[in-house]
């Protein structure tokens, strides 16, 4: 059984940061009709635009930019192979 992109994101972030709270929201449908750099219009289908809400002790003492870099590093493969946008709302416990 294959996982959705959202499930993969959640699993990877849970493994990396052991968050006390995590929510992955697929916002792809909100971007229907947007035009990409290649001139194609996005139809809003697929899993390409996400919002991540995460709270973890692992972020304590980290600057926001460093938290975002850490999350992007964990999701490097997904960002290189299909995710077009990733909004991050991260907090330390």
mmCIF file of C-alpha atoms in Angstrom:
data_model
loop_
_atom_site.group_PDB
_atom_site.id
_atom_site.type_symbol
_atom_site.label_atom_id
_atom_site.label_comp_id
_atom_site.label_asym_id
_atom_site.label_seq_id
_atom_site.Cartn_x
_atom_site.Cartn_y
_atom_site.Cartn_z
ATOM 1 C CA UNK A 1 0.000 0.000 0.000
ATOM 2 C CA UNK A 2 1.487 3.330 -1.010
ATOM 3 C CA UNK A 3 1.361 6.349 1.251
ATOM 4 C CA UNK A 4 0.059 9.716 0.224
ATOM 5 C CA UNK A 5 2.547 12.555 0.099
ATOM 6 C CA UNK A 6 0.936 14.004 3.238
ATOM 7 C CA UNK A 7 1.415 10.703 5.090
ATOM 8 C CA UNK A 8 5.050 10.535 3.982
ATOM 9 C CA UNK A 9 5.666 14.098 5.173
ATOM 10 C CA UNK A 10 4.100 13.318 8.547
ATOM 11 C CA UNK A 11 6.088 10.096 9.022
ATOM 12 C CA UNK A 12 9.395 11.751 8.157
ATOM 13 C CA UNK A 13 8.811 14.734 10.434
ATOM 14 C CA UNK A 14 7.672 12.492 13.299
ATOM 15 C CA UNK A 15 10.809 10.374 12.944
ATOM 16 C CA UNK A 16 13.107 13.395 12.776
ATOM 17 C CA UNK A 17 11.633 15.656 15.470
ATOM 18 C CA UNK A 18 9.281 13.592 17.706
ATOM 19 C CA UNK A 19 6.727 16.416 17.754
ATOM 20 C CA UNK A 20 4.088 16.776 20.444
ATOM 21 C CA UNK A 21 1.733 18.151 17.792
ATOM 22 C CA UNK A 22 1.765 17.840 14.018
ATOM 23 C CA UNK A 23 -0.730 18.598 11.281
ATOM 24 C CA UNK A 24 -0.174 18.270 7.544
ATOM 25 C CA UNK A 25 -2.691 20.129 5.391
ATOM 26 C CA UNK A 26 -2.953 19.564 1.636
ATOM 27 C CA UNK A 27 -3.710 23.005 0.187
ATOM 28 C CA UNK A 28 -3.293 21.997 -3.457
ATOM 29 C CA UNK A 29 -6.931 22.703 -4.315
ATOM 30 C CA UNK A 30 -6.479 26.346 -3.234
ATOM 31 C CA UNK A 31 -4.013 26.886 -6.075
ATOM 32 C CA UNK A 32 -6.186 25.715 -8.974
ATOM 33 C CA UNK A 33 -5.849 28.109 -11.887
ATOM 34 C CA UNK A 34 -2.416 29.393 -10.879
ATOM 35 C CA UNK A 35 0.119 29.514 -13.664
ATOM 36 C CA UNK A 36 3.507 27.854 -13.224
ATOM 37 C CA UNK A 37 6.816 29.120 -14.612
ATOM 38 C CA UNK A 38 6.532 26.745 -17.566
ATOM 39 C CA UNK A 39 3.277 28.411 -18.658
ATOM 40 C CA UNK A 40 1.080 25.503 -17.570
ATOM 41 C CA UNK A 41 -2.003 26.216 -15.490
ATOM 42 C CA UNK A 42 -2.298 24.140 -12.322
ATOM 43 C CA UNK A 43 -5.579 22.216 -12.117
ATOM 44 C CA UNK A 44 -5.553 21.898 -8.312
ATOM 45 C CA UNK A 45 -5.254 18.117 -8.429
ATOM 46 C CA UNK A 46 -2.445 16.116 -6.922
ATOM 47 C CA UNK A 47 -0.481 16.682 -3.756
ATOM 48 C CA UNK A 48 1.760 19.645 -4.487
ATOM 49 C CA UNK A 49 0.990 22.407 -1.967
ATOM 50 C CA UNK A 50 1.192 21.773 1.781
ATOM 51 C CA UNK A 51 1.023 23.538 5.118
ATOM 52 C CA UNK A 52 2.900 21.937 8.021
ATOM 53 C CA UNK A 53 1.990 22.830 11.602
ATOM 54 C CA UNK A 54 4.450 21.308 14.041
ATOM 55 C CA UNK A 55 5.463 21.742 17.695
ATOM 56 C CA UNK A 56 8.546 19.968 19.024
ATOM 57 C CA UNK A 57 11.086 20.139 21.838
ATOM 58 C CA UNK A 58 13.734 19.581 19.173
ATOM 59 C CA UNK A 59 13.222 23.182 18.010
ATOM 60 C CA UNK A 60 14.035 24.712 21.407
ATOM 61 C CA UNK A 61 16.724 27.376 21.075
ATOM 62 C CA UNK A 62 16.616 27.333 17.275
ATOM 63 C CA UNK A 63 15.944 30.409 15.140
ATOM 64 C CA UNK A 64 12.936 30.208 12.852
ATOM 65 C CA UNK A 65 15.129 30.093 9.749
ATOM 66 C CA UNK A 66 17.084 27.156 11.197
ATOM 67 C CA UNK A 67 13.875 25.267 12.001
ATOM 68 C CA UNK A 68 12.680 25.781 8.433
ATOM 69 C CA UNK A 69 16.036 24.624 7.070
ATOM 70 C CA UNK A 70 15.889 21.501 9.240
ATOM 71 C CA UNK A 71 12.372 20.677 8.037
ATOM 72 C CA UNK A 72 13.315 21.326 4.409
ATOM 73 C CA UNK A 73 16.345 19.059 4.822
ATOM 74 C CA UNK A 74 14.178 16.206 6.135
ATOM 75 C CA UNK A 75 11.766 16.687 3.209
ATOM 76 C CA UNK A 76 14.484 17.219 0.569
ATOM 77 C CA UNK A 77 13.387 14.290 -1.588
ATOM 78 C CA UNK A 78 9.737 15.356 -1.578
ATOM 79 C CA UNK A 79 10.636 18.972 -2.360
ATOM 80 C CA UNK A 80 12.731 17.839 -5.322
ATOM 81 C CA UNK A 81 10.127 15.432 -6.667
ATOM 82 C CA UNK A 82 6.744 17.078 -6.695
ATOM 83 C CA UNK A 83 6.037 19.448 -3.829
ATOM 84 C CA UNK A 84 5.664 22.908 -5.329
ATOM 85 C CA UNK A 85 4.979 24.840 -2.108
ATOM 86 C CA UNK A 86 5.520 24.190 1.592
ATOM 87 C CA UNK A 87 4.239 26.619 4.233
ATOM 88 C CA UNK A 88 5.697 25.967 7.678
ATOM 89 C CA UNK A 89 4.252 26.953 11.049
ATOM 90 C CA UNK A 90 6.714 25.599 13.608
ATOM 91 C CA UNK A 91 6.996 26.171 17.351
ATOM 92 C CA UNK A 92 9.278 24.929 20.083
ATOM 93 C CA UNK A 93 7.734 23.415 23.207
#
